[in-house]
Amino acid sequence: MREKVKRVVFENPSSEQAIVYMQKHNAALAVAVGHTPRCYVLTFGCQQNVADSEKLAGIAVAMGYEITERPDEADLILVNTCAIREHAEKRALSIVGQFKHLKEKKRELIIGVCGCMVVQKHRCDQLKKSYPYVDFVLAPSALHRLPEQIVLRLKGKRRLFECEDEFAIAEQVPMVRDGHYRAYVSIMYGCNNFCSYCIVPYVRGRERSRNPEDVIGEVRDLVKRGYKDITLLGQNVNSYGKGEEHGVDFAELLARLDAIEGDFVLRLMTSHPKDATRRLIDVMAEGKHIAHHFHLPLQSGNDRVLMAMNRHYDRETYLSILEYMRKKIPDIAVTTDIIVAFPGEDDNAFEDTLSMLRIGKFDMIYSFIYSPRKGTPAAEMENKVPKEVAAARMERLLSVQEGVAERISQKLVGMDYRVLCDGPSKTDEGMLSGRNGQNKIIFWPDDGTKAGEWADIHVDRATPYALYGKRIGFEEEKKFIIKKSEED
Ligand code: SAM
Ligand code: SF4
């Protein structure tokens, strides 16, 4: 029997009490410093962390803070960390280190470190010992307790470093969303898969899913408020509902969400191949809102390595999923994750991964050099791959993938897509950028389309990872407008 999931609503007596306390505290602070107290939230890692940070910001606003982009003017700093690779942890620790001088200048500044990194005991101990200006840590499953944590810190003398997985789901947590037309909706938390290299099950705890009516209510509300691109989030979205009493699985949830009326696209992130069922693919194929994009992490193309990774599928099974998906949804874009230089990956195993890139024809890959994570089985494995070999393999992987992506992209020249505009391109002056249902980035000359508006684009040029085109009908529309204004 699994542990019972703690389901809480954010507006409960203890969080309300803490919020009222903080509102009074911040009102007094505002008088003392001459402005509304400010909160700075810094996010590392995946979309799940971005969504968590939107909640941290929402809770901060409920406590009477306003959100700032500048740490040097903040009264509360929250660092939302990632533990997936050592590099992410080092970056977070280095930035937390840089906040020391801010605390020296402003003694009442509160610094909290949240997210996956702090759940690991050695990192929590390190923060407590070597970062004396950090006031508290908060586990990802306990974000809703932020007000209570700050009140405890303000009232008591103690810094707070207890950090256990609460196995909780909190509903109705306020959020300050990053955008006004794209939104993330977490549908499940944690992971039960224990891939041998991965820290996630240890830091995000056991799988637990939100109730379907809560998810449907949130998506319906977002659509009503004009959100057009909604991503359903979870470490393994397609194991949604497992072990829950409501009996709704991911395919069923997706079908119910697809039935919501409105002009929007539904995306999902991430899926595990062992749970990518034909029924789910059928629902995607029949859906009217579901994007034709599937992110299906492969990790390795070699069966022996996949077994050592504890992935529960082999090459053949993975390819059969791809085949079914492409038969049912011919224009689907498939992206994947690859880990290079997992312990015991020899030249032959690596060649198998390269061959999977060629056979699998992925639109895009996210590739990582294996990073040992303390406490995971792989960290204890022998036959570690030397750094230079890992770097050389990564370079080859990227070069093979670039060729694959180039061939895929060129085939898309001449296609027409409905694209959700993200506004002016950051790299290409005079151009707009946006994404289509396959999540491809598309650029076109600035025609005044605003971020959050749809545009129909005809693709006339392609590079491996970007498409370029023109608005369909735009020239005609322009002539019409000019002619009309001449007549007026
Ligand atoms: N749940 C997702 C899945 O099963 O694919 C992945 C979530 S994880 C945040 C994203 C990616 O990070 C993984 O797919 C894997 O490629 C990579 N990753 C996880 N642990 C890693 C490690 N120790 N070293 C390198 N890459 C890692
Ligand atoms: Fe990590 Fe595997 Fe769970 Fe993904 S499925 S979060 S890689 S343990």
XYZ file of C-alpha atoms and ligand atoms in Angstrom:
523
model
C 0.000 0.000 0.000
C 1.362 3.381 -0.908
C 1.552 6.303 1.498
C -1.586 8.482 1.442
C -1.189 11.647 -0.609
C -1.734 14.744 1.510
C -4.191 16.930 -0.428
C -4.378 20.476 0.848
C -5.899 23.680 -0.410
C -3.655 26.698 -0.133
C -6.299 28.693 1.671
C -6.238 26.796 4.964
C -6.189 28.346 8.452
C -2.432 28.023 9.014
C -1.373 29.511 5.659
C -4.036 32.226 5.993
C -2.704 33.161 9.442
C 0.841 33.311 8.100
C -0.249 35.391 5.103
C -2.061 37.899 7.329
C 1.064 38.099 9.519
C 3.244 38.719 6.449
C 0.870 41.315 4.992
C 1.114 43.298 8.252
C 4.876 42.781 8.372
C 5.248 43.995 4.774
C 2.923 46.983 5.314
C 5.170 48.093 8.196
C 8.298 47.409 6.137
C 6.867 49.483 3.267
C 6.490 52.463 5.607
C 10.039 51.982 6.922
C 11.737 51.626 3.499
C 9.404 53.841 1.483
C 8.293 51.260 -1.093
C 6.369 47.987 -1.337
C 8.730 45.149 -0.322
C 10.039 43.251 -3.322
C 10.604 39.594 -4.077
C 13.109 38.229 -6.587
C 12.642 34.636 -7.811
C 15.464 32.917 -9.688
C 14.746 29.638 -11.476
C 17.085 26.844 -12.567
C 16.095 23.691 -14.430
C 13.054 22.262 -16.133
C 9.541 23.523 -16.926
C 8.332 21.929 -13.700
C 10.591 24.357 -11.849
C 9.340 27.272 -13.957
C 5.789 26.322 -12.929
C 6.871 26.012 -9.278
C 8.486 29.452 -9.451
C 5.225 30.911 -10.773
C 3.643 29.577 -7.575
C 6.423 30.995 -5.371
C 5.883 34.385 -7.023
C 2.097 34.100 -6.593
C 2.447 33.306 -2.901
C 4.917 36.188 -2.469
C 2.398 38.590 -4.025
C -0.313 37.247 -1.686
C 2.031 38.082 1.213
C 2.301 41.686 0.061
C 5.490 41.618 -2.008
C 5.779 42.886 -5.547
C 7.928 40.931 -7.994
C 11.231 42.421 -9.116
C 13.731 41.357 -11.762
C 16.581 42.824 -9.684
C 18.075 40.887 -6.765
C 19.822 44.033 -5.477
C 16.492 45.727 -4.728
C 14.783 42.641 -3.244
C 13.617 42.123 0.340
C 12.974 38.439 -0.273
C 15.125 36.289 -2.576
C 13.975 32.801 -3.554
C 16.333 30.554 -5.512
C 14.529 27.610 -7.096
C 17.235 25.016 -7.715
C 17.712 21.973 -9.957
C 19.616 18.780 -9.057
C 19.518 16.898 -12.335
C 23.202 17.459 -13.128
C 26.132 18.660 -11.069
C 26.567 21.689 -13.299
C 23.077 22.997 -12.405
C 23.826 22.639 -8.692
C 27.178 24.400 -8.974
C 25.588 27.321 -10.813
C 22.867 27.659 -8.181
C 25.384 27.511 -5.314
C 27.605 30.071 -6.999
C 24.682 32.490 -7.425
C 23.531 31.954 -3.832
C 27.137 32.822 -2.895
C 26.839 36.118 -4.757
C 23.848 37.115 -2.597
C 26.064 37.241 0.519
C 27.031 40.864 -0.126
C 23.343 41.823 -0.535
C 22.585 40.464 2.932
C 25.583 42.386 4.302
C 24.109 45.591 2.889
C 20.517 44.822 3.952
C 20.292 42.790 7.163
C 16.513 42.305 6.947
C 16.818 40.632 3.514
C 15.375 37.090 3.628
C 16.991 34.422 1.434
C 15.286 31.065 0.813
C 16.627 28.206 -1.285
C 13.951 25.919 -2.737
C 13.713 23.157 -5.311
C 15.241 19.742 -5.894
C 18.799 20.499 -4.763
C 17.901 21.222 -1.145
C 16.170 17.872 -0.590
C 19.542 16.124 -0.784
C 20.928 15.948 2.725
C 24.520 16.737 1.735
C 23.436 19.907 -0.113
C 21.104 20.964 2.701
C 23.953 20.500 5.219
C 26.298 22.419 2.920
C 23.876 25.348 2.693
C 23.418 25.381 6.462
C 27.136 25.263 7.179
C 28.761 27.266 4.407
C 26.034 29.785 3.516
C 25.120 31.360 6.891
C 23.119 34.120 5.185
C 20.572 31.592 3.802
C 17.511 31.757 6.081
C 15.628 28.645 5.075
C 15.215 25.830 2.586
C 11.942 24.506 1.168
C 11.291 21.183 -0.615
C 9.443 21.268 -3.963
C 6.533 19.370 -2.398
C 6.231 22.013 0.368
C 6.170 25.242 -1.658
C 2.680 26.031 -0.362
C 4.228 26.345 3.102
C 6.348 29.347 2.096
C 4.402 31.872 4.246
C 4.640 29.674 7.353
C 8.350 29.137 6.765
C 9.047 32.872 6.509
C 6.932 33.638 9.595
C 8.784 30.953 11.568
C 12.078 32.464 10.498
C 10.971 36.009 11.386
C 9.563 35.037 14.769
C 12.274 32.617 15.826
C 15.996 32.979 15.965
C 16.630 29.719 14.134
C 17.420 29.265 10.466
C 15.274 26.471 9.019
C 16.874 23.466 7.357
C 14.403 20.609 7.744
C 13.551 19.430 4.295
C 11.493 16.308 3.779
C 9.215 15.272 0.956
C 5.693 16.017 2.198
C 4.054 13.719 -0.363
C 1.527 16.499 -0.792
C -0.559 18.080 -3.524
C -1.608 21.657 -2.864
C -4.513 23.105 -4.851
C -5.524 26.731 -5.383
C -1.995 28.037 -4.908
C -1.871 31.580 -6.334
C 0.418 31.980 -9.347
C 2.069 34.850 -11.146
C 2.296 33.333 -14.606
C 5.275 34.248 -16.760
C 3.201 34.833 -19.869
C -0.295 35.801 -20.922
C -0.806 33.259 -23.714
C 1.444 30.273 -22.880
C 0.900 28.439 -19.583
C 2.168 25.390 -17.724
C -0.208 23.152 -15.810
C 1.325 20.510 -13.511
C -0.857 17.405 -13.582
C 1.275 15.040 -11.514
C 4.313 15.212 -9.288
C 7.203 12.902 -8.445
C 8.424 9.793 -10.219
C 8.434 6.053 -9.474
C 10.713 4.950 -12.270
C 14.117 5.084 -10.596
C 16.176 5.257 -13.775
C 19.575 4.362 -12.377
C 21.208 7.711 -13.224
C 18.409 10.002 -12.080
C 17.982 11.952 -8.857
C 14.346 12.961 -9.484
C 12.604 10.124 -7.565
C 14.752 10.929 -4.523
C 14.113 14.660 -4.545
C 10.566 14.910 -5.907
C 9.246 11.807 -4.167
C 6.696 9.201 -5.217
C 4.278 9.719 -8.093
C 1.030 11.441 -7.218
C -1.573 12.892 -9.544
C -3.942 15.801 -9.169
C -7.634 15.103 -9.351
C -8.939 15.321 -12.935
C -11.567 17.925 -12.060
C -8.857 20.218 -10.625
C -6.763 19.919 -13.801
C -9.780 20.365 -16.093
C -10.962 23.374 -14.047
C -7.526 25.009 -14.312
C -7.245 24.457 -18.079
C -10.821 25.646 -18.686
C -10.093 28.787 -16.683
C -6.859 29.442 -18.620
C -8.661 29.060 -21.960
C -11.385 31.426 -20.767
C -8.703 33.964 -19.833
C -7.252 33.809 -23.350
C -4.326 31.388 -22.913
C -3.665 29.694 -26.246
C -0.813 27.283 -25.615
C -1.088 25.058 -22.546
C 1.540 22.487 -21.565
C 0.595 19.650 -19.233
C 3.573 18.950 -17.000
C 4.847 15.955 -15.097
C 8.032 13.874 -14.876
C 6.082 11.193 -16.672
C 2.706 12.588 -17.729
C 1.536 9.322 -19.207
C 1.582 7.584 -15.850
C -0.985 10.168 -14.690
C -3.668 8.636 -12.475
C -1.819 5.424 -11.578
C -2.690 4.342 -8.040
C -5.335 7.056 -7.650
C -8.908 6.288 -6.675
C -10.449 8.441 -9.418
C -9.476 5.869 -12.091
C -8.816 8.455 -14.834
C -5.640 7.685 -16.787
C -3.668 10.103 -18.948
C -5.356 9.192 -22.246
C -8.746 9.789 -20.631
C -7.641 13.075 -19.051
C -6.261 14.263 -22.381
C -9.499 13.351 -24.167
C -11.528 15.293 -21.571
C -9.238 18.326 -21.862
C -9.476 18.164 -25.643
C -13.251 18.462 -25.327
C -12.939 21.961 -23.799
C -14.297 24.578 -26.198
C -11.911 27.310 -27.317
C -9.003 28.238 -29.557
C -5.982 26.650 -27.889
C -3.236 24.038 -28.247
C -2.471 21.363 -25.647
C 1.077 20.089 -25.211
C 2.585 17.476 -22.910
C 5.967 17.176 -21.240
C 7.409 14.526 -20.551
C 6.455 10.986 -21.530
C 8.168 7.706 -20.692
C 8.270 5.206 -23.589
C 7.129 2.337 -21.370
C 3.830 4.180 -20.775
C 3.329 5.603 -24.284
C 0.295 3.457 -25.072
C -1.481 3.080 -28.400
C -4.625 4.422 -26.753
C -2.789 7.617 -25.838
C -1.504 7.969 -29.402
C -5.035 7.369 -30.732
C -6.379 10.142 -28.483
C -3.647 12.453 -29.790
C -4.454 11.531 -33.383
C -8.150 12.224 -32.921
C -7.733 15.369 -30.807
C -8.609 18.795 -32.156
C -6.447 20.744 -29.707
C -3.556 18.331 -29.065
C -0.262 19.449 -30.595
C 1.417 17.104 -33.038
C 4.585 16.916 -30.997
C 5.770 14.085 -28.801
C 8.800 14.328 -26.531
C 9.838 10.726 -25.958
C 13.179 10.421 -24.136
C 15.272 7.575 -25.557
C 18.442 8.088 -23.447
C 20.458 5.415 -25.289
C 20.142 3.333 -28.454
C 21.861 0.314 -26.951
C 19.838 -2.408 -25.209
C 22.541 -3.279 -22.674
C 22.880 0.378 -21.632
C 19.086 0.812 -21.533
C 18.903 -2.164 -19.184
C 21.641 -0.709 -16.951
C 19.715 2.567 -16.979
C 16.617 0.670 -15.758
C 14.502 2.118 -18.558
C 12.185 -0.892 -19.095
C 12.181 -0.823 -22.917
C 14.537 -1.807 -25.675
C 15.376 -0.397 -29.111
C 12.784 -2.476 -30.870
C 9.962 -1.459 -28.536
C 10.929 2.197 -28.840
C 10.960 1.970 -32.646
C 7.577 0.255 -32.681
C 6.111 3.191 -30.707
C 7.607 5.612 -33.237
C 6.214 3.595 -36.117
C 2.692 3.551 -34.675
C 2.844 7.252 -33.824
C 3.917 8.220 -37.337
C 1.309 5.947 -38.914
C -1.477 7.560 -36.878
C -0.129 11.139 -36.945
C 1.995 11.504 -40.105
C 3.041 15.108 -39.421
C 4.080 14.486 -35.800
C 7.383 15.966 -34.632
C 9.308 13.725 -32.259
C 11.990 15.033 -29.936
C 14.082 13.093 -27.451
C 16.655 13.158 -24.648
C 19.999 11.379 -24.977
C 22.566 10.715 -22.270
C 26.092 10.337 -23.585
C 28.817 8.398 -21.743
C 26.688 6.500 -19.258
C 28.975 4.111 -17.253
C 29.837 1.116 -19.419
C 28.895 2.829 -22.708
C 31.584 1.512 -25.074
C 32.182 2.527 -28.693
C 29.703 -0.060 -29.991
C 26.967 1.098 -27.602
C 27.546 4.687 -28.632
C 27.337 3.684 -32.330
C 23.931 2.156 -31.506
C 22.776 5.531 -30.191
C 23.989 7.224 -33.380
C 22.173 4.657 -35.492
C 18.981 5.308 -33.511
C 19.277 9.005 -34.366
C 19.468 8.112 -38.057
C 16.630 5.564 -37.930
C 14.451 7.464 -35.430
C 14.753 10.755 -37.371
C 14.203 13.034 -34.395
C 13.258 16.624 -35.083
C 15.425 17.677 -32.174
C 17.411 16.086 -29.353
C 18.336 17.352 -25.905
C 21.670 15.753 -25.128
C 23.525 15.526 -21.844
C 26.856 14.116 -20.767
C 26.207 11.699 -17.923
C 26.614 13.396 -14.545
C 26.965 11.105 -11.494
C 24.327 11.885 -8.847
C 25.095 10.946 -5.259
C 22.776 8.220 -3.960
C 21.764 6.844 -7.379
C 22.813 3.311 -8.447
C 24.700 4.546 -11.527
C 26.987 6.695 -9.392
C 28.358 3.437 -7.930
C 28.814 1.730 -11.314
C 32.239 0.909 -12.680
C 33.534 1.575 -16.191
C 33.054 5.317 -16.052
C 33.706 6.934 -19.428
C 36.685 9.347 -19.440
C 35.802 13.035 -19.840
C 37.644 13.467 -23.166
C 35.847 10.442 -24.649
C 32.501 11.821 -23.421
C 33.195 15.234 -24.970
C 34.225 13.694 -28.310
C 31.083 11.514 -28.353
C 28.897 14.513 -27.620
C 30.420 16.372 -30.555
C 29.749 13.431 -32.913
C 26.221 13.049 -31.601
C 25.435 16.689 -32.280
C 26.937 16.538 -35.747
C 24.935 13.416 -36.728
C 21.758 14.991 -35.338
C 22.388 18.215 -37.221
C 22.388 16.269 -40.496
C 19.155 14.479 -39.528
C 17.463 17.741 -38.501
C 18.622 19.480 -41.686
C 17.015 16.790 -43.871
C 13.757 16.967 -41.865
C 13.676 20.769 -42.021
C 14.250 20.947 -45.784
C 11.216 18.707 -46.321
C 9.080 21.306 -44.537
C 9.834 24.058 -47.072
C 6.580 24.792 -48.877
C 4.370 23.872 -45.907
C 1.785 26.205 -44.340
C 1.504 26.397 -40.564
C -0.638 28.132 -37.991
C 1.865 29.775 -35.669
C 1.478 31.371 -32.250
C 3.522 34.560 -32.301
C 6.070 35.237 -29.530
C 6.800 38.782 -30.711
C 10.020 40.215 -32.182
C 12.864 37.765 -32.717
C 15.680 38.212 -30.198
C 18.335 37.391 -32.798
C 16.946 38.658 -36.072
C 16.013 42.329 -36.251
C 12.852 43.078 -38.214
C 11.596 39.510 -37.817
C 8.925 37.968 -35.627
C 9.175 34.493 -34.164
C 6.644 31.943 -33.027
C 5.988 28.226 -32.708
C 3.714 25.883 -34.601
C 1.927 22.788 -33.278
C 5.072 20.709 -33.845
C 6.881 23.184 -31.581
C 9.133 24.321 -34.446
C 10.422 27.838 -34.217
C 9.360 29.897 -37.239
C 10.520 33.377 -38.252
C 8.755 35.821 -40.589
C 9.089 39.540 -41.428
C 7.525 41.802 -38.817
C 3.980 42.518 -40.013
C 2.708 43.869 -36.725
C 1.447 40.521 -35.377
C 1.494 40.777 -31.590
C 2.812 38.184 -29.124
C -0.055 35.826 -28.364
C -1.758 36.212 -31.771
C -2.019 33.476 -34.395
C -0.521 33.888 -37.844
C -0.675 31.557 -40.872
C 2.826 31.202 -42.271
C 4.049 29.741 -45.557
C 7.559 28.289 -45.093
C 10.010 29.232 -47.833
C 13.395 28.500 -46.219
C 14.766 26.207 -43.523
C 17.841 25.621 -41.386
C 18.233 22.497 -39.167
C 16.384 24.017 -36.214
C 14.392 26.940 -37.638
C 11.908 27.634 -40.402
C 11.512 30.969 -42.225
C 8.481 32.169 -44.137
C 5.843 34.761 -44.885
C 2.351 35.446 -43.597
C -0.175 33.868 -45.904
C -2.466 36.481 -47.346
C -0.497 39.290 -45.743
C 0.577 40.907 -49.043
C -3.033 40.798 -50.284
C -4.284 42.184 -46.972
C -1.706 44.993 -47.131
C -2.705 45.956 -50.706
C -6.341 45.900 -49.634
C -5.631 48.190 -46.666
C -3.593 50.620 -48.832
C -6.304 50.641 -51.535
C -8.989 51.164 -48.924
C -7.180 54.098 -47.292
C -6.637 55.679 -50.772
C -10.379 55.417 -51.404
C -11.136 56.981 -47.987
N 11.083 12.188 -16.751
C 11.774 12.438 -17.907
C 12.091 11.139 -18.611
O 11.901 10.063 -18.174
O 12.652 11.214 -19.643
C 13.057 13.188 -17.720
C 13.205 14.191 -16.719
S 14.834 14.734 -16.510
C 14.459 16.220 -15.704
C 15.326 15.339 -18.099
C 16.492 14.620 -18.698
O 17.656 14.847 -17.940
C 16.406 13.105 -18.767
O 15.600 12.664 -19.801
C 17.832 12.709 -18.966
O 18.171 12.697 -20.330
C 18.598 13.851 -18.286
N 19.256 13.373 -17.064
C 18.683 12.935 -15.938
N 19.629 12.563 -15.043
C 20.825 12.767 -15.636
C 22.170 12.569 -15.222
N 22.471 12.069 -14.053
N 23.146 12.915 -16.093
C 22.852 13.421 -17.310
N 21.610 13.622 -17.747
C 20.593 13.306 -16.918
Fe 14.258 10.553 -13.902
Fe 13.600 8.294 -15.156
Fe 11.831 9.503 -13.542
Fe 12.492 10.618 -15.885
S 11.452 8.648 -15.600
S 12.341 11.648 -13.911
S 14.633 10.096 -16.073
S 13.750 8.574 -12.939
